[in-house]
XYZ file of C-alpha atoms in Angstrom:
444
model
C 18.117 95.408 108.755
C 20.827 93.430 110.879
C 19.927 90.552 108.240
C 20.433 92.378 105.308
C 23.867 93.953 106.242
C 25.075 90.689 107.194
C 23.874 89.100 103.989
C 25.915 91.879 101.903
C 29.213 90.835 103.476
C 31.345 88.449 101.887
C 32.274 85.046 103.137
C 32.383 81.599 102.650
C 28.932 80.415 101.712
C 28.110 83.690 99.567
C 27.659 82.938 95.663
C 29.466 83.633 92.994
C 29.070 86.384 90.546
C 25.920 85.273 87.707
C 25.414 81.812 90.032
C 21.749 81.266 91.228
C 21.498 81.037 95.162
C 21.841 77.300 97.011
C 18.258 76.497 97.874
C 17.456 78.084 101.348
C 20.111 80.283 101.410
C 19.842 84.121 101.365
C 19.586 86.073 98.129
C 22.310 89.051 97.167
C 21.003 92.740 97.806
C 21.588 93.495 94.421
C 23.030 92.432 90.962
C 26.451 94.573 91.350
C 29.516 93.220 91.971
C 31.145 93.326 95.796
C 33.405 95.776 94.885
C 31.451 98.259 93.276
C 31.083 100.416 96.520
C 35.343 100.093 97.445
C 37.032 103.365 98.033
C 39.511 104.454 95.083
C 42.261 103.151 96.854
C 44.108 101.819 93.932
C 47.341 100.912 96.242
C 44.906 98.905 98.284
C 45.624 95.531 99.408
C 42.177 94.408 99.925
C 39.123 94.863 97.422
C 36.637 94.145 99.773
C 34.198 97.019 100.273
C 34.510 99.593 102.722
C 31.156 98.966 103.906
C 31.568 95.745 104.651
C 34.697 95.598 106.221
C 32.995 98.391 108.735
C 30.118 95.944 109.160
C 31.479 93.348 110.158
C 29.428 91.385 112.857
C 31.162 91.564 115.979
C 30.834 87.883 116.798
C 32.785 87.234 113.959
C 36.589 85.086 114.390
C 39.457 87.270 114.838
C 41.547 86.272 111.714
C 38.366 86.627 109.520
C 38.347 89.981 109.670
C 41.246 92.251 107.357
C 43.026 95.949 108.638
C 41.397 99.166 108.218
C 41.767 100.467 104.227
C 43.338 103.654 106.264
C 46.208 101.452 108.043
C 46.870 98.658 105.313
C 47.248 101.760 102.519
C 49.330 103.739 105.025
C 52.041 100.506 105.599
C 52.248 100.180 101.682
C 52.804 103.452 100.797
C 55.830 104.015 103.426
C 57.427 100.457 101.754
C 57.339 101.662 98.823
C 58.961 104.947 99.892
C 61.727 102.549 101.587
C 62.085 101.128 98.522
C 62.731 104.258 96.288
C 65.006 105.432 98.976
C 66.758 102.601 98.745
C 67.366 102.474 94.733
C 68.001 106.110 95.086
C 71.015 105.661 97.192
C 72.201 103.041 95.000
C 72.170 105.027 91.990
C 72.049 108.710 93.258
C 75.458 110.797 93.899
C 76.584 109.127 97.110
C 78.094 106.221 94.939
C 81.502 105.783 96.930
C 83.143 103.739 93.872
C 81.906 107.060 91.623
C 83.644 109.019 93.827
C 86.692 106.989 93.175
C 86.529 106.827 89.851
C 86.517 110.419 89.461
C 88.794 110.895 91.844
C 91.540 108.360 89.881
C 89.990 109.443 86.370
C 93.258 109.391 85.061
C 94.533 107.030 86.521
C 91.922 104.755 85.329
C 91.391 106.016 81.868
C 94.997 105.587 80.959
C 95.041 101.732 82.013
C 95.658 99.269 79.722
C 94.286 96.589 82.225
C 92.867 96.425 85.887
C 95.965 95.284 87.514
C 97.306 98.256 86.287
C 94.791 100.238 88.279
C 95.102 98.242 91.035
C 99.048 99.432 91.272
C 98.172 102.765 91.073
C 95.822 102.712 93.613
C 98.340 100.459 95.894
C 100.502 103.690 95.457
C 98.459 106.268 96.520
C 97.756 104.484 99.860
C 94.819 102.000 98.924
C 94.515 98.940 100.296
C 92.753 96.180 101.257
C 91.225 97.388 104.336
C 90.417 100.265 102.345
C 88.489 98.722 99.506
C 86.321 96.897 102.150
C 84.494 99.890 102.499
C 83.429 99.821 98.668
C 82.325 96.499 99.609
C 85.434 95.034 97.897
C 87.543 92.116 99.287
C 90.288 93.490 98.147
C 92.517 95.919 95.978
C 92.282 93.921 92.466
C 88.625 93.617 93.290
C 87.849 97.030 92.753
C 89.701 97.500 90.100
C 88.127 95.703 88.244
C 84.988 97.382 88.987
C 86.875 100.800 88.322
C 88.127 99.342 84.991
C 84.759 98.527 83.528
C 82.607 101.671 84.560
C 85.345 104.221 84.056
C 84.054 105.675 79.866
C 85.990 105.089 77.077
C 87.918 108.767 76.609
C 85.841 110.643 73.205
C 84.386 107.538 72.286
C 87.469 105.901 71.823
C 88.282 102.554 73.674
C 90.997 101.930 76.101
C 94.452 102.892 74.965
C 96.055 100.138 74.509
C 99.828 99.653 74.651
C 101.104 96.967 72.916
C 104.205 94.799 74.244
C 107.454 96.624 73.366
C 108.765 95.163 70.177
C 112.489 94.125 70.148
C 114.155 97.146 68.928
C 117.904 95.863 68.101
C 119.043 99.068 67.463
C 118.175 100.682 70.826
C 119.482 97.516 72.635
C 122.817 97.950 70.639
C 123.286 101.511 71.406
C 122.824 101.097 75.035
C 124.686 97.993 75.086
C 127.895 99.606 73.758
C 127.317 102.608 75.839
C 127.425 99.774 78.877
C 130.985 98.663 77.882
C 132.360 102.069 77.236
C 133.192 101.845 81.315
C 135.272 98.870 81.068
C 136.890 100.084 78.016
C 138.124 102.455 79.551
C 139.570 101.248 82.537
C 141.135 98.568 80.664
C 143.112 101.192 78.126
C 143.906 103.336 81.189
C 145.696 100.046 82.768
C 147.079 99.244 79.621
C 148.647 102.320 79.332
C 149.804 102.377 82.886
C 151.549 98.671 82.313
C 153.208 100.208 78.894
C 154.430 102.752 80.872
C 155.709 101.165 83.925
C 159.438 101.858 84.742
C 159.588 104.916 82.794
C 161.875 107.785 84.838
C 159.663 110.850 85.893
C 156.050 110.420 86.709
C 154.319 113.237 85.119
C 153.303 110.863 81.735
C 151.832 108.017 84.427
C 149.949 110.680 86.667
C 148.778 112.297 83.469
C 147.890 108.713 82.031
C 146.068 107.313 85.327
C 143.995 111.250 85.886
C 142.900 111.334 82.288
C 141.818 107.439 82.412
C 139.936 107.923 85.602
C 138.290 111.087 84.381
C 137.231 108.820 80.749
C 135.869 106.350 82.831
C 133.709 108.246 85.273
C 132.334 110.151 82.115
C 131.608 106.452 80.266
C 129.790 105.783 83.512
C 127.842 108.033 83.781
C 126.936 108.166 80.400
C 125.953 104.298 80.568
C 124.033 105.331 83.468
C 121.558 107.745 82.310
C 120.096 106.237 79.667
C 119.174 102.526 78.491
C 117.872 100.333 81.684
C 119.961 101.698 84.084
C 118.989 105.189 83.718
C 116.001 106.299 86.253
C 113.662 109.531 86.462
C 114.994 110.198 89.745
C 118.179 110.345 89.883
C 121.229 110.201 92.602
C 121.948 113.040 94.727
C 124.692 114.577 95.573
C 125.562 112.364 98.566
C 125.284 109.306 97.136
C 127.523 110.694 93.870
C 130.445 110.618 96.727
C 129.950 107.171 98.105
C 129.897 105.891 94.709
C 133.105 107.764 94.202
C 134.423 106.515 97.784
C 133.570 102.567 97.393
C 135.767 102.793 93.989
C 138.643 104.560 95.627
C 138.380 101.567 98.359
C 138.574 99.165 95.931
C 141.486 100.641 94.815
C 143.778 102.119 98.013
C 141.844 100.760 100.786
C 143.782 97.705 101.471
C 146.774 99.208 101.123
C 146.071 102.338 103.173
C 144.496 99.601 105.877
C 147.486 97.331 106.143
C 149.928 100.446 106.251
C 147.392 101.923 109.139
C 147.672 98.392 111.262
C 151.824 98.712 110.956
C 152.190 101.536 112.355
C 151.320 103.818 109.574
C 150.280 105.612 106.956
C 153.648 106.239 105.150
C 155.112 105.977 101.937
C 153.099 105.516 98.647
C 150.232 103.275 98.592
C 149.807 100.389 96.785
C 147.574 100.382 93.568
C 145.031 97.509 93.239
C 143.062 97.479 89.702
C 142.193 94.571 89.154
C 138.843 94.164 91.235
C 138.403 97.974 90.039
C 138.481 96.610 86.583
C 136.019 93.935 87.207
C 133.566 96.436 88.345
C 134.052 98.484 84.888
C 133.469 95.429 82.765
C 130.706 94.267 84.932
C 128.279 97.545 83.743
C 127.455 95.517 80.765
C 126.166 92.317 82.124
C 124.377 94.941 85.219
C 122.668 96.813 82.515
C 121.419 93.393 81.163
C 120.163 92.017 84.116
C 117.990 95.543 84.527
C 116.571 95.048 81.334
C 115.287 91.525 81.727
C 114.165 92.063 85.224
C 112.346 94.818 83.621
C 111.250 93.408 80.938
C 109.886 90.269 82.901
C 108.094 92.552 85.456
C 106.270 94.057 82.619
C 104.949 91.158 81.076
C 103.831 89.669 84.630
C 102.420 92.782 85.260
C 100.575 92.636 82.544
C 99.710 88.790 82.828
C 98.621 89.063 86.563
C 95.401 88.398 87.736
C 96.034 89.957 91.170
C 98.480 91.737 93.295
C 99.577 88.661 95.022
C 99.953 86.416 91.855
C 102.390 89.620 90.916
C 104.645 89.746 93.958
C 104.829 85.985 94.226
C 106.321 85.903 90.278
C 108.856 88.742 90.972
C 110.723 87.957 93.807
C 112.311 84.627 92.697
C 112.818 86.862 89.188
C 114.706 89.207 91.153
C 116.658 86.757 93.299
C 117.440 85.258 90.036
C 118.616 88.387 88.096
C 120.730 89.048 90.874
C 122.621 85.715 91.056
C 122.963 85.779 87.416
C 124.506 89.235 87.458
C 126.616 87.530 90.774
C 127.853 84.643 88.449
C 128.951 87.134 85.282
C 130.506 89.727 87.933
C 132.828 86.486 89.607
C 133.344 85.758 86.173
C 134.935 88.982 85.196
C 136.877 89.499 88.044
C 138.788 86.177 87.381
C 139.632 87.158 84.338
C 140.754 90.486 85.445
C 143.193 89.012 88.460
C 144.566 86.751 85.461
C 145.793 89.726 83.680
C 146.838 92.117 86.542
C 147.701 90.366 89.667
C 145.583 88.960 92.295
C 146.024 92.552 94.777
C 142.410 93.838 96.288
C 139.565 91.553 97.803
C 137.670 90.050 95.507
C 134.966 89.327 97.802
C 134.707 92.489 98.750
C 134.489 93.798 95.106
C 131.755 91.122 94.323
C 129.748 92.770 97.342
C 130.066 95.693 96.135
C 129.152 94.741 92.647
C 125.590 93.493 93.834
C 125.665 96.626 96.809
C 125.462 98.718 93.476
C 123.171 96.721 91.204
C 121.058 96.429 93.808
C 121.060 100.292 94.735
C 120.442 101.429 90.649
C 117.451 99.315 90.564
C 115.995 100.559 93.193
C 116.738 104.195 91.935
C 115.302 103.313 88.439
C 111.640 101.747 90.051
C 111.449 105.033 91.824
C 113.196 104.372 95.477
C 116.425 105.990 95.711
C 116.287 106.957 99.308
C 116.980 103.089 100.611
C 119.389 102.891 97.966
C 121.555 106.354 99.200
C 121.041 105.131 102.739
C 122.527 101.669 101.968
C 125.246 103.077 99.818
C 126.441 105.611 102.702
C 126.577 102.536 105.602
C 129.320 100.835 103.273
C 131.546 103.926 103.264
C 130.518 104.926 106.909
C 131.786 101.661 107.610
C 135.068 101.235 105.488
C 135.643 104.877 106.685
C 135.202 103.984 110.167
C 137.613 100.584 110.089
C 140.910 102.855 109.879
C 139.784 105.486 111.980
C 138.856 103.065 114.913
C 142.649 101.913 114.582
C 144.155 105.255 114.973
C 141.988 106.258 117.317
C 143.467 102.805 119.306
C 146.470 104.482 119.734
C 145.397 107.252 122.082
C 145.946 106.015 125.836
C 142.655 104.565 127.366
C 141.231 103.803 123.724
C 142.911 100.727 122.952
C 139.392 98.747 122.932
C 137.988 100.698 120.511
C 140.520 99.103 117.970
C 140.088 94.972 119.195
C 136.953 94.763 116.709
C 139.104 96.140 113.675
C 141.940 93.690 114.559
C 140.061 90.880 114.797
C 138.103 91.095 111.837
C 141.108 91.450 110.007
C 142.980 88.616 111.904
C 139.773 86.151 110.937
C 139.793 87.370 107.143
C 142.269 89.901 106.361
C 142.296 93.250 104.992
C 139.691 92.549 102.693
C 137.332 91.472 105.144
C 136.756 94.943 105.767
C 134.839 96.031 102.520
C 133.404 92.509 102.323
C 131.229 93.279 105.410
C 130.781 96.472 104.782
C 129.525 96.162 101.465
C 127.880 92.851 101.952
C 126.038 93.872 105.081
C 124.739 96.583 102.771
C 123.757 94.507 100.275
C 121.767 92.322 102.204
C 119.625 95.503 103.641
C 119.420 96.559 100.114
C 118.235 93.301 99.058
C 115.617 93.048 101.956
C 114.409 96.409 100.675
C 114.172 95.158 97.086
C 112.140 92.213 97.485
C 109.493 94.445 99.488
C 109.343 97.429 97.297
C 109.921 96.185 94.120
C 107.719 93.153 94.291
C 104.887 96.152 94.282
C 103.341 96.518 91.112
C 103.172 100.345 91.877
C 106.941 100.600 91.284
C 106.621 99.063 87.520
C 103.710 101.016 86.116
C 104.639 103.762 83.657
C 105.206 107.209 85.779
């Protein structure tokens, strides 16, 4: 019996099914196959018999001899459970980049392109870091992924928004709207030459109110629509610097130099000429918005990442503001030429840039830095005078030395030149990090 159960096991020298046994060798038990007595295991690694593998002789190698049918279909049944677990939790509900997408489904389904989700998402506080844990190596990245699994809206594809067409009508309208400022200014000066030397001074004060009033109204109007008009627009605050770095340009030397002799007294001097500069100067600043904005768009749109964007706007923006630098020193030339060289021109070129700089800003949706930097340039042309009187007070001569020296070094118009220029440098600093986003040139 020990010879026939051995026989019935399978191993090297047994024969093949339908072969003949070798001569002296040991006959099968019977004419069915090996595996006719398995177990109906059909996950099974092994199709040896169950018999046999219980059999086995016992002085038989150690590696000849397979695992238990219990233990081998145990392990495959718990990797195949690993294995549906897995694909489950690749495809089931916990999908983090699912939860995104539904999360941004606007967002997303209103794109045009990936680096336009990207921006979005940049804006509401995604970055880099973040889109590591979607397995992402960065913002753009998933995007990208976001842009091709988000589902075309009713079975329609991607909206897509074509590049806006040259509309010469629009650009004339707002264009003449831009020089209704300087326009205005320059008829109210006119007026006020023409008039000059006449007795009484009712027709000049009536002349010079009604002109300022026209002019403020222009500006405005120029301001609120075309490219220098923004959603957001300025409060109330930064209204009255605006109001007070144009009534510098136009008493504050003279009130200064009447201040440091001993003053104020008498009549101040009038100055328009830098004033004027600024009015005629809305035009070319309403330009350089347009381009920068216009530029920014197409970048945005030609960008294959966020740092390709930011690397193509900020020499665009250094550039549109030394253009709008060159046509502002341009104007203000001219303007001297025809109405004396009284005021700081430097100062009134800072300023010119302090309030380019501070619109575009307001227009791409930051308004705050630009109210902030607009308020240090009056706190500080406020402050200039009022450290002077306060000189005069016994014990408080030093707080007076920094006024008088600045203004020994560079006159009274070094005053608004640092003022506004110091501004204008934070303002610039500001610009080159917030509007070299491509959050601040999507479409709100």
């Amino acid at each position: 019996m020990r010879n026939h159960e051995t026989t019935g096991q399978a191993g090297p020298n047994r024969p093949a099914r339908g072969e003949q046994p070798a001569p002296g060798g040991t006959a099968p038990v019977s004419g069915k196959p090996a595996t006719a007595d398995a177990p109906a295991h059909a996950g099974a690694p092994s199709a040896e018999p169950a018999h046999a593998l219980a059999s086995a002789p016992a002085d038989a190698p150690a590696g000849a001899s397979a695992r238990p049918p219990e233990v081998a279909h145990t392990a495959h049944t718990a990797r195949n459970a690993a294995v549906r677990k897995a694909v489950a939790g690749r495809r089931g509900t916990a999908d983090p980049v699912r939860a995104l997408m539904h999360r941004h489904r606007e967002l997303c389904e209103r794109a045009v392109d990936p680096l336009e989700i990207a921006a979005g998402l940049e804006a509401h506080g995604v970055t880099d870091r973040t889109a590591a844990r979607y397995r992402h190596r960065d913002v753009f990245s998933l995007a990208e992924e976001l842009f091709a699994r988000v589902p075309a809206v009713a079975g329609e594809p991607f909206a897509t928004e074509p590049a806006p067409a040259r509309d010469v009508t629009t650009r004339a309208a707002w264009t003449l709207r831009a020089l209704l400022p300087g326009a205005a200014c320059l008829a109210t000066l006119a007026a006020l030459r023409l008039t000059d030397g006449m007795p009484g001074g009712d027709v000049r004060l009536a002349i010079g109110s009604g002109g300022a009033l026209l002019t403020l109204i222009a500006l405005v109007l120029a301001v609120r629509t075309g490219p220098l008009s923004a959603a957001t627009r300025f409060s109330g605050t930064a209204a009255l610097c605006v109001c007070w770095l144009l009534g510098y340009v136009l008493y504050g030397d003279a009130l200064l130099n009447q201040v440091l002799s001993g003053g104020p007294e008498g009549p101040w001097t009038l100055t328009p000429a830098p004033l004027l500069g600024l009015a005629l100067a809305v035009a070319p600043a309403a330009w350089c918005a347009h381009l920068f904005s216009r530029y920014t768009r197409r970048r945005l749109h030609g960008s294959h990442a966020l740092e390709e964007f930011a690397a193509g706007v900020r020499p665009l923006l250094f550039g549109v503001v030394a253009l709008f630098l060159c046509a502002l020193a341009v104007l203000l030339y001219l303007a001297r030429l025809g109405f004396g060289t009284g005021g700081s021109a430097t100062g009134a070129a800072a300023l010119g840039v302090l309030l380019l700089l501070a619109r575009l800003l307001t227009v791409h949706g930051f308004p705050e830095p630009a109210a902030t930097g607009l308020a240090a340039a009056c706190a500080v042309e406020a402050a200039a005078p009022a450290l002077i009187l306060a000189g005069r007070l016994p014990g408080l001569h030093p707080v007076a030395r920094p006024v008088d020296a600045l203004v020994e070094a560079g006159g009274t118009g070094a005053v608004p030149a640092l003022a506004c220029g110091a501004a204008a440098l934070g303002l610039l600093i500001t610009a080159v990090l917030a509007l070299s986003r491509a959050s601040a040139h999507t479409a709100p």
